[in-house]
Coordinates of C-alpha atoms and ligand atoms in Angstrom, one line a residue:
M24 CA 194.8 72.3 107.8
T25 CA 190.6 73.1 108.3
I26 CA 188.4 70.2 108.6
Y27 CA 184.3 69.8 108.6
L28 CA 182.7 67.3 111.3
N29 CA 179.3 67.1 112.1
G30 CA 178.5 70.2 111.7
E31 CA 181.4 72.3 112.5
F32 CA 184.6 73.5 110.9
M33 CA 187.6 73.5 112.9
P34 CA 191.8 72.4 112.8
I35 CA 191.8 69.1 112.0
E36 CA 193.8 68.1 115.9
Q37 CA 190.6 69.4 117.0
A38 CA 188.6 66.6 115.6
K39 CA 187.4 63.8 117.6
I40 CA 184.7 61.6 116.9
S41 CA 183.4 57.7 119.0
V42 CA 185.2 55.1 119.6
L43 CA 181.4 52.9 119.3
D44 CA 181.5 55.0 115.1
R45 CA 180.7 52.1 113.0
G46 CA 183.3 53.3 110.6
F47 CA 185.7 52.8 112.9
I48 CA 184.7 49.5 114.3
F49 CA 183.5 48.1 110.8
G50 CA 184.3 50.1 107.6
D51 CA 180.0 51.4 107.5
G52 CA 180.9 54.1 105.3
V53 CA 182.0 55.8 101.9
Y54 CA 184.0 58.2 100.2
E55 CA 184.6 60.4 97.9
V56 CA 188.0 61.9 96.8
I57 CA 186.8 65.5 94.6
P58 CA 190.0 66.7 92.8
V59 CA 189.9 70.7 93.1
Y60 CA 192.2 72.9 90.1
S61 CA 192.3 76.8 91.1
R62 CA 190.2 76.3 93.9
R63 CA 187.4 75.0 92.0
P64 CA 185.8 71.5 91.9
F65 CA 186.4 68.7 88.7
R66 CA 183.1 67.4 88.4
L67 CA 181.5 67.9 91.2
A68 CA 177.8 66.5 90.0
E69 CA 179.0 63.2 88.8
H70 CA 181.4 62.7 92.0
L71 CA 178.0 63.5 94.0
A72 CA 176.6 61.2 92.0
R73 CA 178.6 58.4 92.1
L74 CA 178.2 59.6 96.1
Q75 CA 174.9 59.1 96.4
A76 CA 175.4 55.8 94.1
S77 CA 177.3 54.3 97.0
L78 CA 175.0 55.3 99.8
D79 CA 172.0 53.9 97.8
A80 CA 173.5 50.7 98.3
I81 CA 175.0 50.6 101.8
R82 CA 171.2 51.8 102.7
L83 CA 172.6 54.9 104.3
Q84 CA 170.2 58.0 103.9
N85 CA 172.5 60.8 102.0
P86 CA 172.6 63.5 105.1
H87 CA 172.9 66.0 102.6
D88 CA 171.2 67.5 99.3
R89 CA 173.7 68.6 96.2
A90 CA 173.8 72.3 97.8
R91 CA 174.8 71.5 101.3
W92 CA 177.2 69.1 99.2
T93 CA 178.1 72.2 97.3
E94 CA 178.9 74.5 100.0
L95 CA 180.8 71.9 102.1
V96 CA 183.3 71.0 100.0
G97 CA 183.4 75.3 98.7
R98 CA 184.1 75.8 102.5
I99 CA 186.8 73.5 102.6
V100 CA 188.3 74.6 99.2
A101 CA 187.8 78.0 100.5
G102 CA 189.9 77.2 104.4
N103 CA 192.7 75.4 102.8
P104 CA 196.1 76.9 101.6
W105 CA 196.3 75.1 98.2
E106 CA 195.3 76.5 94.8
D107 CA 195.2 72.5 93.6
Q108 CA 193.3 70.0 96.1
N109 CA 191.5 66.7 96.8
V110 CA 188.8 66.7 98.9
Y111 CA 188.5 63.9 100.6
L112 CA 184.8 63.4 101.9
Q113 CA 183.3 60.5 104.2
I114 CA 180.0 59.2 105.2
T115 CA 179.3 56.8 107.8
R116 CA 176.9 55.3 109.9
G117 CA 177.7 56.7 112.9
V118 CA 177.7 55.6 116.5
A119 CA 176.0 52.6 118.2
R120 CA 176.6 49.6 120.4
R121 CA 178.4 47.2 118.0
D122 CA 175.7 44.7 116.1
H123 CA 175.9 43.9 112.8
A124 CA 172.8 44.8 111.5
F125 CA 171.8 47.8 110.4
P126 CA 171.0 49.9 113.9
K127 CA 168.0 52.2 112.7
G128 CA 168.4 55.9 113.7
L129 CA 171.4 56.4 113.5
K130 CA 172.6 60.1 113.2
P131 CA 175.5 59.6 110.2
T132 CA 179.2 61.0 110.8
V133 CA 180.3 63.2 108.3
F134 CA 183.5 64.4 107.7
L135 CA 185.6 66.1 104.8
M136 CA 189.2 67.2 104.3
A137 CA 191.7 68.2 101.5
S138 CA 195.7 67.6 100.9
E139 CA 197.0 69.5 98.1
L140 CA 196.9 68.2 94.7
I141 CA 200.1 67.1 93.2
P142 CA 199.1 65.1 89.5
P143 CA 202.3 63.7 88.2
S144 CA 204.7 65.8 85.9
A145 CA 205.1 66.2 82.8
E146 CA 208.2 64.3 83.6
T147 CA 207.0 60.8 85.1
V148 CA 203.8 61.0 82.4
K149 CA 206.8 61.2 79.6
R150 CA 209.0 58.5 81.8
G151 CA 205.5 55.9 82.6
A152 CA 205.8 53.6 85.6
A153 CA 205.7 50.1 86.8
A154 CA 203.2 48.5 88.0
I155 CA 202.7 44.7 89.0
V156 CA 199.3 42.3 87.8
L157 CA 197.9 40.0 91.0
P158 CA 194.8 38.8 91.5
D159 CA 192.2 40.7 92.5
F160 CA 191.1 38.6 96.3
R161 CA 188.6 41.9 97.2
W162 CA 184.7 41.4 98.0
T163 CA 182.3 41.5 94.2
R164 CA 180.6 45.0 95.0
C165 CA 183.7 47.2 94.2
D166 CA 181.8 49.4 92.6
I167 CA 180.7 50.6 95.9
K168 CA 183.5 53.6 96.9
S169 CA 183.6 52.2 100.6
I170 CA 185.8 52.9 103.0
S171 CA 186.6 49.2 103.5
L172 CA 189.5 49.3 101.8
L173 CA 192.0 46.4 103.6
G174 CA 191.6 44.9 99.7
N175 CA 193.3 48.3 98.3
C176 CA 195.8 48.3 101.1
L177 CA 197.1 45.3 100.5
L178 CA 197.5 45.6 97.3
R179 CA 198.8 48.3 96.6
T180 CA 201.5 47.4 99.7
A181 CA 202.5 44.8 97.6
A182 CA 202.7 47.0 94.7
A183 CA 204.7 49.3 96.6
D184 CA 207.3 46.6 98.2
Q185 CA 208.6 45.5 94.4
G186 CA 209.3 49.6 93.6
C187 CA 205.6 49.9 92.0
V188 CA 203.1 52.6 91.8
E189 CA 199.9 50.5 90.9
A190 CA 198.8 46.5 91.4
I191 CA 197.0 45.7 88.3
L192 CA 194.2 43.4 89.5
V193 CA 192.6 40.5 87.2
R194 CA 189.8 38.3 88.1
D195 CA 188.8 35.0 86.0
G196 CA 191.1 35.8 83.6
E197 CA 189.8 39.1 82.7
L198 CA 191.8 42.9 84.0
T199 CA 189.4 44.1 86.7
E200 CA 191.5 47.6 87.6
A201 CA 193.8 48.6 89.5
S202 CA 194.0 48.8 93.1
A203 CA 193.5 52.6 93.2
S204 CA 192.9 53.8 89.7
N205 CA 190.8 52.1 86.3
V206 CA 193.1 50.5 83.7
F207 CA 192.9 51.3 79.9
V208 CA 194.8 48.9 77.6
V209 CA 196.3 49.4 73.5
K210 CA 196.1 47.3 71.3
S211 CA 197.2 47.8 67.8
G212 CA 195.7 50.9 67.9
T213 CA 192.3 50.6 69.4
V214 CA 192.1 51.8 73.4
L215 CA 190.4 48.5 75.1
A216 CA 188.5 49.3 78.4
P217 CA 186.7 46.7 80.7
P218 CA 183.2 47.3 81.1
K219 CA 181.2 49.1 84.6
S220 CA 180.2 46.1 86.3
H221 CA 180.1 45.0 90.5
L222 CA 184.4 44.6 90.6
I223 CA 185.1 48.2 89.4
L224 CA 185.1 51.5 90.9
P225 CA 183.1 53.5 87.4
G226 CA 185.6 56.0 88.1
I227 CA 185.0 59.9 87.3
T228 CA 188.4 59.8 85.1
Y229 CA 187.3 56.5 83.1
D230 CA 184.2 58.7 82.3
V231 CA 186.2 62.1 80.8
V232 CA 188.9 60.1 79.3
L233 CA 186.2 57.7 77.4
E234 CA 184.5 61.1 76.4
I235 CA 188.1 62.6 74.7
L236 CA 188.7 58.8 73.0
R237 CA 184.8 59.7 71.4
D238 CA 185.1 63.2 70.9
A239 CA 188.6 62.4 69.3
A240 CA 187.3 59.8 67.1
I241 CA 190.2 57.9 68.8
P242 CA 189.0 53.9 67.8
H243 CA 188.1 52.3 71.8
E244 CA 186.0 48.9 73.1
V245 CA 184.5 49.4 76.1
R246 CA 184.2 45.7 76.7
P247 CA 186.1 42.4 78.5
V248 CA 190.1 42.6 78.4
K249 CA 191.2 39.1 78.5
E250 CA 194.7 38.9 81.3
S251 CA 196.2 37.9 78.3
E252 CA 195.7 41.1 75.9
L253 CA 196.6 43.2 79.4
R254 CA 200.2 41.0 79.0
S255 CA 200.4 42.0 75.3
A256 CA 199.5 45.0 75.3
D257 CA 201.0 47.9 73.1
E258 CA 199.9 50.7 75.6
V259 CA 199.2 50.4 79.0
W260 CA 197.4 53.2 81.4
V261 CA 195.8 53.8 85.0
T262 CA 192.9 56.3 85.7
S263 CA 191.8 58.3 88.5
S264 CA 191.6 61.9 89.6
S265 CA 195.2 62.1 91.6
R266 CA 197.0 60.5 88.8
E267 CA 194.7 61.5 86.0
V268 CA 196.1 59.4 82.8
L269 CA 199.2 58.0 83.7
P270 CA 201.4 55.5 81.1
I271 CA 202.3 52.0 82.5
T272 CA 205.5 51.2 81.6
T273 CA 206.3 47.7 82.8
L274 CA 204.7 45.1 83.7
D275 CA 205.5 42.3 86.7
G276 CA 209.2 44.2 85.5
K277 CA 208.6 43.2 82.1
P278 CA 208.4 46.0 78.9
V279 CA 205.2 46.7 77.8
G280 CA 204.8 47.0 74.2
P281 CA 208.5 49.0 73.1
G282 CA 209.3 49.9 77.5
R283 CA 208.3 53.8 76.8
P284 CA 205.1 55.3 76.7
G285 CA 202.7 55.0 73.4
P286 CA 201.8 57.8 71.1
V287 CA 198.0 56.9 72.1
G288 CA 198.1 57.6 75.6
A289 CA 200.4 60.8 75.1
K290 CA 197.2 62.4 72.8
V291 CA 194.9 61.4 75.4
Y292 CA 196.8 62.9 78.1
A293 CA 197.1 65.8 76.1
L294 CA 193.3 65.8 75.8
Y295 CA 192.8 65.6 79.4
Q296 CA 194.8 68.8 79.9
E297 CA 193.1 70.5 77.4
Y298 CA 189.9 69.5 78.9
K299 CA 190.7 70.5 82.4
A300 CA 192.0 74.0 81.5
R301 CA 188.9 74.6 79.0
V302 CA 186.9 73.6 82.8
M303 CA 188.2 76.1 84.9
R304 CA 188.5 78.7 82.4
A305 CA 184.6 77.9 81.8
P306 CA 181.6 80.5 83.8
A307 CA 181.7 78.2 87.7
H308 CA 178.4 77.0 87.9
A309 CA 176.4 75.2 91.0
Ligands
PDD18 N1 190.8 56.7 94.2 N2 189.3 52.2 91.1 C1 189.0 52.3 92.5 C2 189.1 51.1 93.6 C3 189.7 53.7 93.2 O1 189.9 53.4 94.4 C4 189.7 55.2 91.9 C5 189.7 56.4 92.8 C6 189.7 54.7 91.2 C7 189.0 55.9 90.6 O2 188.1 56.9 90.0 P1 188.4 58.4 90.1 O3 189.2 58.3 88.9 O4 187.2 58.5 90.2 O5 188.8 59.1 90.7 C8 189.3 53.0 90.6 C9 191.3 57.7 94.7 C10 191.1 58.1 94.0 C11 191.3 57.1 96.6 O6 190.6 56.3 97.0 O7 192.4 57.9 96.6

């Protein structure tokens, strides 16, 4: 596996960072996960824009311009064996004596790696998956794609302990998102999505799904979703770069609607696959 660390490409076994890296000591950094299909990054410009927003929010200067990021991602994709990949990129504030306040003038640590991207199979999407509902006890800047993911990891592990793929989160009686995905619900034929705020990550897949809903004239509303609406929904889906549009068919062991994936989710899943295929066939652009 080829990775990139601070200016060099190398096998992952050779990559080393200091124990004083603020990513290691404080979780002081941000990241992105960019899906790549047939060796072509999907929505790269949008991922780089979200990266910029995360960097701005933590007062860290972007070490590279868009052209350089595009080149680095391209070289990681070319240097690894899979046609479909997740490209992971992470920037931390760099190495310094331990002190909470951000030191000035550090050289950020820049790291990229890739793994094979295996989206849920068509059978999984037809069958649906199980989730639990938990209180969202994370901080109130979940819009930042921070590498400090302990809350998300605790929540996802609680779901895994119960044989579930996701923990769907509620705060003050309203749906926020899930431990590593956004959440949509369908109620009487209308798709409901929580609005972007400091309490959810602005998902790239979330945006694609909203575009699909708009273009296909599927009734939808972006507005706060009550926990009671989540629990009485006809359909629930989670969306992310790696999970695409995955129907949730049980919540806390109880069936969602009839306990089978519903027609609106099936349609959006099909349109998402069509959209992906169309984008991948289009002429390459920077
Ligand atoms: N997670 N919300 C959270 C908390 C997430 O971690 C993610 C993605 C999403 C969906 O974002 P997108 O559609 O841009 O993938 C929402 C990534 C995949 C991860 O951490 O591995």
